[in-house]
mmCIF file of C-alpha atoms and ligand atoms in Angstrom:
data_model
loop_
_atom_site.group_PDB
_atom_site.id
_atom_site.type_symbol
_atom_site.label_atom_id
_atom_site.label_comp_id
_atom_site.label_asym_id
_atom_site.label_seq_id
_atom_site.Cartn_x
_atom_site.Cartn_y
_atom_site.Cartn_z
ATOM 1 C CA MET A 1 23.219 29.541 -55.756
ATOM 2 C CA ARG A 2 23.628 25.885 -56.708
ATOM 3 C CA THR A 3 26.642 25.564 -54.437
ATOM 4 C CA LEU A 4 24.681 27.190 -51.655
ATOM 5 C CA LEU A 5 21.867 24.661 -52.090
ATOM 6 C CA ILE A 6 24.282 21.722 -52.088
ATOM 7 C CA LEU A 7 26.055 23.142 -49.069
ATOM 8 C CA SER A 8 22.839 23.595 -47.100
ATOM 9 C CA ALA A 9 21.679 20.089 -48.076
ATOM 10 C CA LEU A 10 24.992 18.691 -46.817
ATOM 11 C CA PHE A 11 24.664 20.747 -43.648
ATOM 12 C CA MET A 12 21.164 19.393 -43.021
ATOM 13 C CA LEU A 13 22.357 15.831 -43.583
ATOM 14 C CA ALA A 14 25.168 16.371 -41.106
ATOM 15 C CA ALA A 15 22.765 17.935 -38.629
ATOM 16 C CA CYS A 16 20.373 14.974 -38.985
ATOM 17 C CA GLY A 17 23.254 12.568 -38.530
ATOM 18 C CA GLY A 18 24.292 14.433 -35.388
ATOM 19 C CA GLN A 19 20.773 14.381 -34.011
ATOM 20 C CA SER A 20 20.374 10.655 -34.516
ATOM 21 C CA ASP A 21 23.615 10.107 -32.590
ATOM 22 C CA ALA A 22 22.206 12.205 -29.780
ATOM 23 C CA THR A 23 18.933 10.276 -30.004
ATOM 24 C CA LYS A 24 20.826 6.982 -29.818
ATOM 25 C CA LEU A 25 22.674 8.217 -26.742
ATOM 26 C CA LEU A 26 19.412 9.300 -25.124
ATOM 27 C CA GLN A 27 17.869 5.905 -25.941
ATOM 28 C CA ILE A 28 20.791 4.149 -24.237
ATOM 29 C CA GLN A 29 20.297 6.349 -21.182
ATOM 30 C CA ILE A 30 16.535 5.706 -21.166
ATOM 31 C CA ASP A 31 17.130 1.940 -21.467
ATOM 32 C CA SER A 32 19.579 1.937 -18.586
ATOM 33 C CA LEU A 33 17.230 4.025 -16.419
ATOM 34 C CA GLN A 34 14.361 1.680 -17.335
ATOM 35 C CA LYS A 35 16.477 -1.283 -16.269
ATOM 36 C CA LYS A 36 17.272 0.434 -12.961
ATOM 37 C CA LEU A 37 13.548 1.153 -12.451
ATOM 38 C CA ASN A 38 12.636 -2.471 -13.194
ATOM 39 C CA ASP A 39 15.243 -3.647 -10.682
ATOM 40 C CA THR A 40 14.093 -1.243 -7.935
ATOM 41 C CA TYR A 41 12.940 -3.095 -4.851
ATOM 42 C CA LYS A 42 9.198 -2.870 -4.282
ATOM 43 C CA PRO A 43 7.528 -4.604 -1.327
ATOM 44 C CA GLY A 44 5.161 -7.351 -2.411
ATOM 45 C CA LEU A 45 1.503 -7.727 -1.429
ATOM 46 C CA GLY A 46 2.410 -10.305 1.249
ATOM 47 C CA GLU A 47 4.819 -7.858 2.878
ATOM 48 C CA PHE A 48 2.190 -5.126 2.998
ATOM 49 C CA MET A 49 -0.212 -7.683 4.501
ATOM 50 C CA LEU A 50 2.270 -8.487 7.293
ATOM 51 C CA GLY A 51 2.322 -4.791 8.164
ATOM 52 C CA ILE A 52 -1.467 -4.604 8.053
ATOM 53 C CA GLN A 53 -1.659 -7.688 10.282
ATOM 54 C CA LEU A 54 0.405 -5.950 12.965
ATOM 55 C CA HIS A 55 -1.605 -2.714 12.751
ATOM 56 C CA HIS A 56 -4.840 -4.742 12.915
ATOM 57 C CA ALA A 57 -3.663 -6.341 16.190
ATOM 58 C CA LYS A 58 -2.438 -3.051 17.652
ATOM 59 C CA LEU A 59 -5.717 -1.403 16.670
ATOM 60 C CA TRP A 60 -7.603 -3.952 18.777
ATOM 61 C CA PHE A 61 -5.597 -3.224 21.926
ATOM 62 C CA ALA A 62 -5.658 0.527 21.336
ATOM 63 C CA GLY A 63 -9.450 0.503 20.906
ATOM 64 C CA THR A 64 -10.284 -1.872 23.759
ATOM 65 C CA ASN A 65 -8.107 0.272 26.041
ATOM 66 C CA GLN A 66 -10.075 3.277 24.772
ATOM 67 C CA ASN A 67 -6.835 4.862 23.669
ATOM 68 C CA TRP A 68 -8.613 6.662 20.835
ATOM 69 C CA SER A 69 -5.577 8.634 19.600
ATOM 70 C CA LEU A 70 -3.584 5.428 19.172
ATOM 71 C CA ALA A 71 -6.559 3.645 17.586
ATOM 72 C CA ASP A 72 -6.917 6.525 15.129
ATOM 73 C CA PHE A 73 -3.207 6.288 14.332
ATOM 74 C CA GLU A 74 -3.347 2.523 13.746
ATOM 75 C CA VAL A 75 -6.377 2.639 11.463
ATOM 76 C CA LYS A 76 -4.666 5.371 9.433
ATOM 77 C CA GLU A 77 -1.572 3.159 9.138
ATOM 78 C CA ILE A 78 -3.791 0.427 7.685
ATOM 79 C CA GLY A 79 -5.181 3.036 5.276
ATOM 80 C CA GLU A 80 -1.666 4.037 4.182
ATOM 81 C CA SER A 81 -0.738 0.407 3.534
ATOM 82 C CA LEU A 82 -3.904 -0.012 1.464
ATOM 83 C CA ASP A 83 -2.939 3.075 -0.584
ATOM 84 C CA ASP A 84 0.572 1.648 -1.065
ATOM 85 C CA ILE A 85 -0.893 -1.676 -2.218
ATOM 86 C CA LYS A 86 -2.969 0.161 -4.838
ATOM 87 C CA LYS A 87 0.135 2.033 -5.955
ATOM 88 C CA TYR A 88 2.791 -0.687 -5.891
ATOM 89 C CA CYS A 89 0.951 -3.978 -6.443
ATOM 90 C CA THR A 90 -0.726 -3.170 -9.754
ATOM 91 C CA ASP A 91 0.579 -6.504 -11.108
ATOM 92 C CA ARG A 92 -1.628 -8.420 -8.636
ATOM 93 C CA PRO A 93 -5.195 -9.031 -9.882
ATOM 94 C CA GLU A 94 -6.333 -9.546 -6.256
ATOM 95 C CA VAL A 95 -5.976 -5.797 -5.655
ATOM 96 C CA LYS A 96 -9.267 -5.316 -7.559
ATOM 97 C CA SER A 97 -11.026 -6.667 -4.421
ATOM 98 C CA ILE A 98 -9.305 -4.289 -1.997
ATOM 99 C CA SER A 99 -12.338 -2.023 -1.493
ATOM 100 C CA MET A 100 -14.021 -4.940 0.315
ATOM 101 C CA ILE A 101 -12.290 -3.567 3.419
ATOM 102 C CA ASP A 102 -13.897 -0.108 3.213
ATOM 103 C CA PRO A 103 -17.069 -0.790 5.279
ATOM 104 C CA GLY A 104 -15.033 -2.078 8.247
ATOM 105 C CA ILE A 105 -12.648 0.894 8.082
ATOM 106 C CA SER A 106 -15.622 3.304 8.046
ATOM 107 C CA SER A 107 -17.241 1.607 11.059
ATOM 108 C CA ILE A 108 -13.971 1.774 13.010
ATOM 109 C CA ASN A 109 -13.548 5.453 12.131
ATOM 110 C CA ALA A 110 -17.099 6.199 13.303
ATOM 111 C CA ALA A 111 -16.501 4.355 16.591
ATOM 112 C CA ILE A 112 -13.243 6.255 17.198
ATOM 113 C CA GLN A 113 -14.986 9.547 16.415
ATOM 114 C CA LYS A 114 -17.682 8.751 18.994
ATOM 115 C CA LYS A 115 -15.170 7.193 21.440
ATOM 116 C CA ASP A 116 -17.614 4.306 21.773
ATOM 117 C CA LEU A 117 -16.154 1.003 22.972
ATOM 118 C CA GLN A 118 -19.137 -1.159 21.983
ATOM 119 C CA LEU A 119 -19.241 0.369 18.496
ATOM 120 C CA PHE A 120 -15.502 -0.167 18.248
ATOM 121 C CA LYS A 121 -15.794 -3.872 19.063
ATOM 122 C CA LYS A 122 -18.615 -4.285 16.521
ATOM 123 C CA GLY A 123 -16.594 -2.375 13.930
ATOM 124 C CA PHE A 124 -13.532 -4.493 14.608
ATOM 125 C CA ILE A 125 -15.486 -7.717 14.052
ATOM 126 C CA GLU A 126 -16.811 -6.226 10.797
ATOM 127 C CA LEU A 127 -13.291 -5.162 9.740
ATOM 128 C CA THR A 128 -11.893 -8.628 10.474
ATOM 129 C CA GLY A 129 -14.753 -10.132 8.469
ATOM 130 C CA ASN A 130 -13.832 -7.835 5.575
ATOM 131 C CA CYS A 131 -10.185 -9.027 5.724
ATOM 132 C CA ASN A 132 -11.322 -12.644 5.533
ATOM 133 C CA GLY A 133 -13.912 -11.825 2.871
ATOM 134 C CA CYS A 134 -11.163 -10.551 0.608
ATOM 135 C CA HIS A 135 -8.960 -13.548 1.386
ATOM 136 C CA LYS A 136 -11.832 -15.860 0.387
ATOM 137 C CA ASN A 137 -12.453 -13.790 -2.735
ATOM 138 C CA THR A 138 -8.813 -14.022 -3.792
ATOM 139 C CA GLN A 139 -8.158 -17.738 -3.207
ATOM 140 C CA HIS A 140 -6.398 -17.044 0.109
ATOM 141 C CA ALA A 141 -9.154 -18.344 2.412
ATOM 142 C CA PHE A 142 -6.474 -20.279 4.316
ATOM 143 C CA ASN A 143 -5.210 -16.913 5.678
ATOM 144 C CA VAL A 144 -7.721 -16.515 8.477
ATOM 145 C CA VAL A 145 -7.571 -13.319 10.526
ATOM 146 C CA ILE A 146 -8.984 -13.449 14.056
ATOM 147 C CA ILE A 147 -9.429 -11.072 16.979
ATOM 148 C CA PRO A 148 -6.031 -11.070 18.688
ATOM 149 C CA THR A 149 -5.782 -13.315 21.704
ATOM 150 C CA ALA A 150 -2.577 -11.781 23.084
ATOM 151 C CA LEU A 151 -0.623 -8.541 22.807
ATOM 152 C CA PRO A 152 1.246 -8.434 19.478
ATOM 153 C CA VAL A 153 4.255 -6.752 21.112
ATOM 154 C CA VAL A 154 5.492 -6.386 24.671
ATOM 155 C CA ASN A 155 7.288 -3.074 24.295
ATOM 156 C CA GLN A 156 4.407 -0.719 23.631
ATOM 157 C CA GLU A 157 1.873 0.933 25.944
ATOM 158 C CA PHE A 158 -1.730 0.554 24.770
ATOM 159 C CA LYS A 159 -3.418 2.295 27.693
ATOM 160 C CA PRO A 160 -4.033 6.000 27.188
ATOM 161 C CA SER A 161 -1.510 8.239 28.942
ATOM 162 C CA LYS A 162 -3.034 10.298 31.728
HETATM 163 C C1 LIG B 201 -7.262 -7.603 -1.743
HETATM 164 C C2 LIG B 201 -8.076 -8.035 -0.659
HETATM 165 C C3 LIG B 201 -7.464 -8.206 0.698
HETATM 166 C C4 LIG B 201 -7.823 -7.508 1.822
HETATM 167 C C5 LIG B 201 -8.891 -6.436 1.939
HETATM 168 C C6 LIG B 201 -6.999 -8.026 2.886
HETATM 169 N N1 LIG B 201 -6.140 -8.977 2.414
HETATM 170 FE FE1 LIG B 201 -4.751 -9.939 3.488
HETATM 171 N N2 LIG B 201 -4.113 -10.914 1.841
HETATM 172 C C7 LIG B 201 -4.638 -10.767 0.575
HETATM 173 C C8 LIG B 201 -3.877 -11.560 -0.358
HETATM 174 C C9 LIG B 201 -4.129 -11.670 -1.849
HETATM 175 C C10 LIG B 201 -2.865 -12.191 0.393
HETATM 176 C C11 LIG B 201 -1.739 -13.098 -0.119
HETATM 177 C C12 LIG B 201 -0.534 -12.217 -0.404
HETATM 178 C C13 LIG B 201 0.655 -12.957 -0.969
HETATM 179 O O1 LIG B 201 0.552 -13.467 -2.076
HETATM 180 O O2 LIG B 201 1.702 -12.982 -0.313
HETATM 181 C C14 LIG B 201 -3.060 -11.777 1.765
HETATM 182 C C15 LIG B 201 -2.287 -12.213 2.812
HETATM 183 C C16 LIG B 201 -2.478 -11.886 4.138
HETATM 184 C C17 LIG B 201 -1.739 -12.419 5.257
HETATM 185 C C18 LIG B 201 -0.646 -13.474 5.175
HETATM 186 C C19 LIG B 201 0.692 -12.804 5.209
HETATM 187 C C20 LIG B 201 1.780 -13.804 5.521
HETATM 188 O O3 LIG B 201 2.764 -13.804 4.772
HETATM 189 O O4 LIG B 201 1.642 -14.552 6.469
HETATM 190 C C21 LIG B 201 -2.204 -11.818 6.377
HETATM 191 C C22 LIG B 201 -1.744 -12.052 7.819
HETATM 192 C C23 LIG B 201 -3.231 -10.894 5.973
HETATM 193 N N3 LIG B 201 -3.375 -10.959 4.603
HETATM 194 C C24 LIG B 201 -3.906 -10.076 6.845
HETATM 195 C C25 LIG B 201 -4.918 -9.204 6.464
HETATM 196 C C26 LIG B 201 -5.645 -8.362 7.376
HETATM 197 C C27 LIG B 201 -5.428 -8.300 8.881
HETATM 198 C C28 LIG B 201 -6.550 -7.672 6.629
HETATM 199 C C29 LIG B 201 -7.583 -6.711 7.087
HETATM 200 C C30 LIG B 201 -7.231 -5.643 8.011
HETATM 201 C C31 LIG B 201 -6.367 -8.081 5.243
HETATM 202 N N4 LIG B 201 -5.374 -9.012 5.184
HETATM 203 C C32 LIG B 201 -7.107 -7.581 4.188
HETATM 204 C C33 LIG B 201 -5.733 -10.010 0.225
HETATM 205 C C34 LIG B 201 -6.394 -9.128 1.083
#
């Protein structure tokens, strides 16, 4: 009986030793995965903003050409970038102000729904004001967004297809 006890104690010790080796190995794997995660490329806030800038300009030409399908697509692209910012730019305190853009997005959506050019133009001015409002709020007032004065690209049709 005594021998059995000693034997099972030894066995448990060995088992514990084995487990801690496995735990160490797992920890090494976790550390290396963590390092890979930390080194994964994530676009920065400025890169998302460049994308939003382009969609903002395309939205203007889609809407003023009453190409409502394209306008709807462009405003959704802005929405996706905003979602990505919330997901990937959590290290940027400015992101707390991101909902400042919501009223402009809602107005644009309403105008697209009603296919109303005048409402669209009003909504676009509001949206652009929201962009600048957030820039002011986040010490980036020098980034001034305006209503586009020229086509942002020359290789895309903005008029609705017949
Ligand atoms: C969180 C509030 C916020 C909102 C809303 C916002 N921006 Fe920005 N924007 C920023 C911040 C912060 C920066 C600076 C990013 C950086 O550090 O690179 C920026 C930068 C920019 C830049 C400069 C990018 C460059 O590298 O030249 C442009 C252009 C821009 N935003 C356009 C827009 C447009 C267009 C809208 C609206 C459709 C908009 N932004 C809405 C906060 C915002």
